[in-house]
Coordinates of C-alpha atoms and ligand atoms in Angstrom, one line a residue:
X1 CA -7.3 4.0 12.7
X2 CA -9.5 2.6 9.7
X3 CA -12.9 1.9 9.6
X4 CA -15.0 1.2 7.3
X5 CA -18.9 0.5 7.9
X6 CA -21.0 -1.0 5.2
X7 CA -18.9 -0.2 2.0
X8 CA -20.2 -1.1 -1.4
X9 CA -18.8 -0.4 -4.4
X10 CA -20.7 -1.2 -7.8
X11 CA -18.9 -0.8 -11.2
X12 CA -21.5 -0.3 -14.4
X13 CA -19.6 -2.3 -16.5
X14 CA -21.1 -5.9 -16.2
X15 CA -23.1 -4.9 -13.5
X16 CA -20.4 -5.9 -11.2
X17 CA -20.6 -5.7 -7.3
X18 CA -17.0 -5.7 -6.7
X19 CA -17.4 -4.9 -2.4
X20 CA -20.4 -5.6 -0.9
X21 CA -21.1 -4.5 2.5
X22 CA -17.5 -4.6 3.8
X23 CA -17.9 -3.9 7.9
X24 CA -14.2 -3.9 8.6
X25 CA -11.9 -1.8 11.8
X26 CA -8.2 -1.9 11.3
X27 CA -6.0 -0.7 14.4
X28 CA -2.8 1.4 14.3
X29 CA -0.2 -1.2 14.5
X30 CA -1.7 -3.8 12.5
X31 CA 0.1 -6.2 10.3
X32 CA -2.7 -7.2 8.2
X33 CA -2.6 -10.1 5.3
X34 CA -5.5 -9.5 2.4
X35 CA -6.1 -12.7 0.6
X36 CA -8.5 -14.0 -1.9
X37 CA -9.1 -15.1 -5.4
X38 CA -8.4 -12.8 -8.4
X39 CA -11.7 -11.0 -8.7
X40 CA -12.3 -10.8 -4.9
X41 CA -12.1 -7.2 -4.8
X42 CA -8.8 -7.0 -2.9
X43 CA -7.4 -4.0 -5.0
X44 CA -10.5 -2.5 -4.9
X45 CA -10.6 -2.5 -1.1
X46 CA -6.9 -1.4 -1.1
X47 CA -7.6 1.5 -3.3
X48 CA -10.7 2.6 -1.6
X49 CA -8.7 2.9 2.1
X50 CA -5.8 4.6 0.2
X51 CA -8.3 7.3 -0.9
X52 CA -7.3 6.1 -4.7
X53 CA -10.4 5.0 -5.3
X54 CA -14.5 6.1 -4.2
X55 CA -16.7 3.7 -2.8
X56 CA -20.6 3.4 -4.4
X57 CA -22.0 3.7 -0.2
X58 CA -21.4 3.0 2.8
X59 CA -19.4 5.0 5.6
X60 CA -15.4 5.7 5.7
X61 CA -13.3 6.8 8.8
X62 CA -9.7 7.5 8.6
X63 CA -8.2 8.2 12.1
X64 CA -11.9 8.8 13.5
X65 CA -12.6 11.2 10.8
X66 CA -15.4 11.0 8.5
X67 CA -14.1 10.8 4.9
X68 CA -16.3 12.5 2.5
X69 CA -16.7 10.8 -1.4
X70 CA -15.9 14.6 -2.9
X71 CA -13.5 15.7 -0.3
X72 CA -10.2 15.8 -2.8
X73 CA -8.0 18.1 -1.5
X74 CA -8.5 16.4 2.5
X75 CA -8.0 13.2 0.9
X76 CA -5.2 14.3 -1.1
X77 CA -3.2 15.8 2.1
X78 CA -3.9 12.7 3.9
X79 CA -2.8 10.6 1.4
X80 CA 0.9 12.2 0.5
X81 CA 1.2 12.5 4.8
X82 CA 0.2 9.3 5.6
X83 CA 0.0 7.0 3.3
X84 CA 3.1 5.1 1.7
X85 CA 0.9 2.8 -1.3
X86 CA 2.9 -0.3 -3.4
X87 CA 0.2 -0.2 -6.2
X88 CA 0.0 -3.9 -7.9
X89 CA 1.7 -2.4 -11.4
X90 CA 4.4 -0.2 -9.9
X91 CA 3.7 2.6 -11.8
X92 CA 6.7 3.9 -11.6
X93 CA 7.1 7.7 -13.9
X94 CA 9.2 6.3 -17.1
X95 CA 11.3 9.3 -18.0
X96 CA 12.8 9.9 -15.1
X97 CA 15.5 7.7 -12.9
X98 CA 14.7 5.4 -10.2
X99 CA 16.1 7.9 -7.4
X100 CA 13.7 10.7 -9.2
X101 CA 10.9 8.1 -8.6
X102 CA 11.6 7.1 -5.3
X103 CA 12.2 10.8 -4.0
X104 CA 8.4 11.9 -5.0
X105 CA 7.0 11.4 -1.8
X106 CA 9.3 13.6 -0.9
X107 CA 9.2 16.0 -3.4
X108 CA 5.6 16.4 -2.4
X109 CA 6.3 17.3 1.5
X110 CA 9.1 20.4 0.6
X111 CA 12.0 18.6 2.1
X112 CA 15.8 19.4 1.4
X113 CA 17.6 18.3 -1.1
X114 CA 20.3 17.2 1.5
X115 CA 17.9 15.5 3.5
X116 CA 16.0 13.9 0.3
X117 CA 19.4 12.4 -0.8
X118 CA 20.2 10.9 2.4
X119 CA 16.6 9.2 3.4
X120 CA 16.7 7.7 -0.9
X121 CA 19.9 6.4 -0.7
X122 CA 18.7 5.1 3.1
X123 CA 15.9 3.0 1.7
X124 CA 17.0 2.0 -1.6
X125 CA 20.6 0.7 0.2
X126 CA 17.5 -1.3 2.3
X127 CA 16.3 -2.8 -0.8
X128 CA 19.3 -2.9 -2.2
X129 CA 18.7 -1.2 -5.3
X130 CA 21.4 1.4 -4.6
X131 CA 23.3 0.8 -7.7
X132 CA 20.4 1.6 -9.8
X133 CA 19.5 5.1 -9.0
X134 CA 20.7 6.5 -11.8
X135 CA 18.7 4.1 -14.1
X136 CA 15.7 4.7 -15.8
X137 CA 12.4 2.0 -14.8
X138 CA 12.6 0.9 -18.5
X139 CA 16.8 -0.1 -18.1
X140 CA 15.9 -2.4 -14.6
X141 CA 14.2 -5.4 -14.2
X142 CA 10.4 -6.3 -12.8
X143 CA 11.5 -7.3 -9.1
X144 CA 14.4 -4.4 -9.3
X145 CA 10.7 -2.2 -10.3
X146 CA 8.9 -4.2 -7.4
X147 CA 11.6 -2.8 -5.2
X148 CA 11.8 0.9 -5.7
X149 CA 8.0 1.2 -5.9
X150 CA 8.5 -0.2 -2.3
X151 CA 11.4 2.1 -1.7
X152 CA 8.8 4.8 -2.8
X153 CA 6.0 4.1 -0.4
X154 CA 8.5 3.9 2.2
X155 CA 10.6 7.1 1.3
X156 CA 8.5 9.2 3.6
X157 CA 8.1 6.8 6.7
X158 CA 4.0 6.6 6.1
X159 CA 2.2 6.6 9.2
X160 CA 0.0 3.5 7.0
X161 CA 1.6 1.2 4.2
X162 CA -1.1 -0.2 2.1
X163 CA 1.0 -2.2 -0.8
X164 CA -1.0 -4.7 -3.0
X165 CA 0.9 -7.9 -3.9
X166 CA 4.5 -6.4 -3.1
X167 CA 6.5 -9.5 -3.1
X168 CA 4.7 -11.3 -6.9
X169 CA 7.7 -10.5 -8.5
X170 CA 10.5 -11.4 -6.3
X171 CA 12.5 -14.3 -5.8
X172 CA 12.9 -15.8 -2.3
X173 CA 15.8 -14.1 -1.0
X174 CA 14.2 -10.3 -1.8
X175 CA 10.8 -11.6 -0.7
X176 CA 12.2 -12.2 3.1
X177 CA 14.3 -8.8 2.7
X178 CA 10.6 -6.9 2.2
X179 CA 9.1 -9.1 4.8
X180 CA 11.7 -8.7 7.1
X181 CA 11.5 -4.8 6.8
X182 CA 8.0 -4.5 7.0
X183 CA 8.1 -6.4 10.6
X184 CA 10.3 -3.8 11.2
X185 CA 8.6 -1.0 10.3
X186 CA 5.7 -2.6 11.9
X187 CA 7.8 -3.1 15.5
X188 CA 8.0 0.7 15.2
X189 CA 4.3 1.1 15.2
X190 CA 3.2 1.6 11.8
X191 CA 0.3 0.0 10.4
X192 CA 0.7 -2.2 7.1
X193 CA -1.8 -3.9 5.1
X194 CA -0.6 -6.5 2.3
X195 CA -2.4 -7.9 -0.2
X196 CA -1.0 -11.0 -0.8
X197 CA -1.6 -14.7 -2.5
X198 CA 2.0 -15.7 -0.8
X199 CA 1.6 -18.0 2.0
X200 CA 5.2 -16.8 3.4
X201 CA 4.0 -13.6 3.6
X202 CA 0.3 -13.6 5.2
X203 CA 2.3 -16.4 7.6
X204 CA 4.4 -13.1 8.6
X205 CA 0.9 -10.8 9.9
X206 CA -0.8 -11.3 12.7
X207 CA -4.3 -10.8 10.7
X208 CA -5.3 -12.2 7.9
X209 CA -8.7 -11.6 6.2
X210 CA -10.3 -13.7 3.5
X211 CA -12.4 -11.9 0.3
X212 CA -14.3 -13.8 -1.8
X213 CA -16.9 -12.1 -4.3
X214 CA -16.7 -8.6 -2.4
X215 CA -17.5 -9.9 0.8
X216 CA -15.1 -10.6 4.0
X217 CA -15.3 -14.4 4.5
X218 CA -12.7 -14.6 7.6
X219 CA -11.4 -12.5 9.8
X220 CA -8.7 -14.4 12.3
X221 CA -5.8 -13.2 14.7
X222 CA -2.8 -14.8 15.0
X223 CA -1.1 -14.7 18.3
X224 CA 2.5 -13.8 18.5
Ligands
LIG1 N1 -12.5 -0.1 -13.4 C1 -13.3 -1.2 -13.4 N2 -14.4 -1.3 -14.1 C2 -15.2 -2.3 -14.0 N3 -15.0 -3.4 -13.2 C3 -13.9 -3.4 -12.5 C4 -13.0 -2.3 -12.5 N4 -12.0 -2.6 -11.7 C5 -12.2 -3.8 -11.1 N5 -13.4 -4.3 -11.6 C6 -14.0 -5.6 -11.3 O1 -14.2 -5.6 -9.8 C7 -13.9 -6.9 -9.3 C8 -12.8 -6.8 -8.3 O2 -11.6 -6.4 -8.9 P1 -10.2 -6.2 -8.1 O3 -9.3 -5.6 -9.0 O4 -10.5 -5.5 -6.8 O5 -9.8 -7.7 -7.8 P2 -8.5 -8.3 -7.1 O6 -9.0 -9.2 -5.9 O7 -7.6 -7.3 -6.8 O8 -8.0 -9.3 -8.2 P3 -6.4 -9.7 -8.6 O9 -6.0 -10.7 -7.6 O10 -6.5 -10.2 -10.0 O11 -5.6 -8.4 -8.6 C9 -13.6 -7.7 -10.5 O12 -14.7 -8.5 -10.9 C10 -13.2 -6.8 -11.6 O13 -13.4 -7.3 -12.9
LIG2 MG1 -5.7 -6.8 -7.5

């Protein structure tokens, strides 16, 4: 589904190499842990596959397509089709309620109002955040925020789920609730890759890969 053949990604500032030569093939179906220090480049990777980012060189395939660095409008289209993203700071729109939020996705793709209604309340029942839909981000609290920017990615039923630390704000009993419903998701054949410094979680994929300084430092299976 994903892969990625020598991708580097320099930033100016500092001179910092923050992926360097990342070789890396990711199938449909995965559930695939991200780990590393703060620094590793984890987000950087994240946003790069999610198209949120461009990479310095290197080669990118999405779905055995060859992604082009200046290719917007493709990478746009793919993106709001496929691609449900958890970005690490929620960024959830302030002025506007959390059902407004989570129904974007939807929004996007020209669906009903009747069918947008039914498919929010749907997933925010799931992470049960249905009581706050008619809250603004500003009036709910950081893992109530953690949940519908979750409920968000999900809203559209994303062929890919990238999310980047989804479960740092959430106590124990919501962290197994997101878990839980990404197996799910995942049983149902879509891929989902989690960046993650949670144990519980990356003990929930069955592949997790180590970054350290830009680079991939393991790569292991785990057998159901
Ligand atoms: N916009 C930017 N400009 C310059 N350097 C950047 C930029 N974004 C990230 N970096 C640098 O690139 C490296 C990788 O950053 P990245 O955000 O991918 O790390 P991370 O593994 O996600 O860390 P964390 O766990 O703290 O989120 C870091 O050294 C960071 O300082
Ligand atoms: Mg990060």
């Amino acid at each position: 589904m994903i892969r990625l053949k020598n991708i580097c990604k320099h930033y100016k500032v500092n001179n910092t190499v923050a992926l360097d030569n990342i070789d890396l093939a990711i199938d449909q179906g995965e559930l695939l842990a991200i780990r590393g220090k703060s620094g590793a480049g984890k987000s950087t990777l994240i946003n790069i596959i999610g198209f949120l980012d461009n990479f310095s060189s290197g080669d990118y395939y999405f779905q055995s397509e060859k992604i082009e660095q200046n290719a917007y409008k493709k990478q746009l289209k793919l993106r709001s089709k496929n691609i449900g993203f958890v970005v690490q700071n929620f960024a959830l729109i302030p002025d506007h309620t959390i059902f407004y939020n989570i129904s974007l996705p939807l929004l996007y793709q020209g669906y009903s109002k009747q069918k947008i209604e039914s498919r929010v309340h749907e997933v925010a029942k799931r992470m049960n955040i249905d009581t706050l839909l008619n809250k603004l981000p500003q009036h709910i609290s950081g893992g109530e925020s953690q949940r519908a920017a979750i409920a968000r990615a999900l809203v559209n039923k994303p062929d890919l789920i990238l999310a980047d630390e989804p479960t740092a704000s959430l106590d124990e009993k919501n962290e197994e609730i997101i878990i839980e419903y990404f197996k799910e998701l995942n049983s149902e054949g879509i891929t989902i890759i989690i960046v993650t410094h949670d144990h519980a979680v990356a003990n929930q994929c069955n592949r997790v890969i180590d970054l350290s300084d830009g680079k991939i430092t393991s790569d292991n299976r785990i057998q159901d």
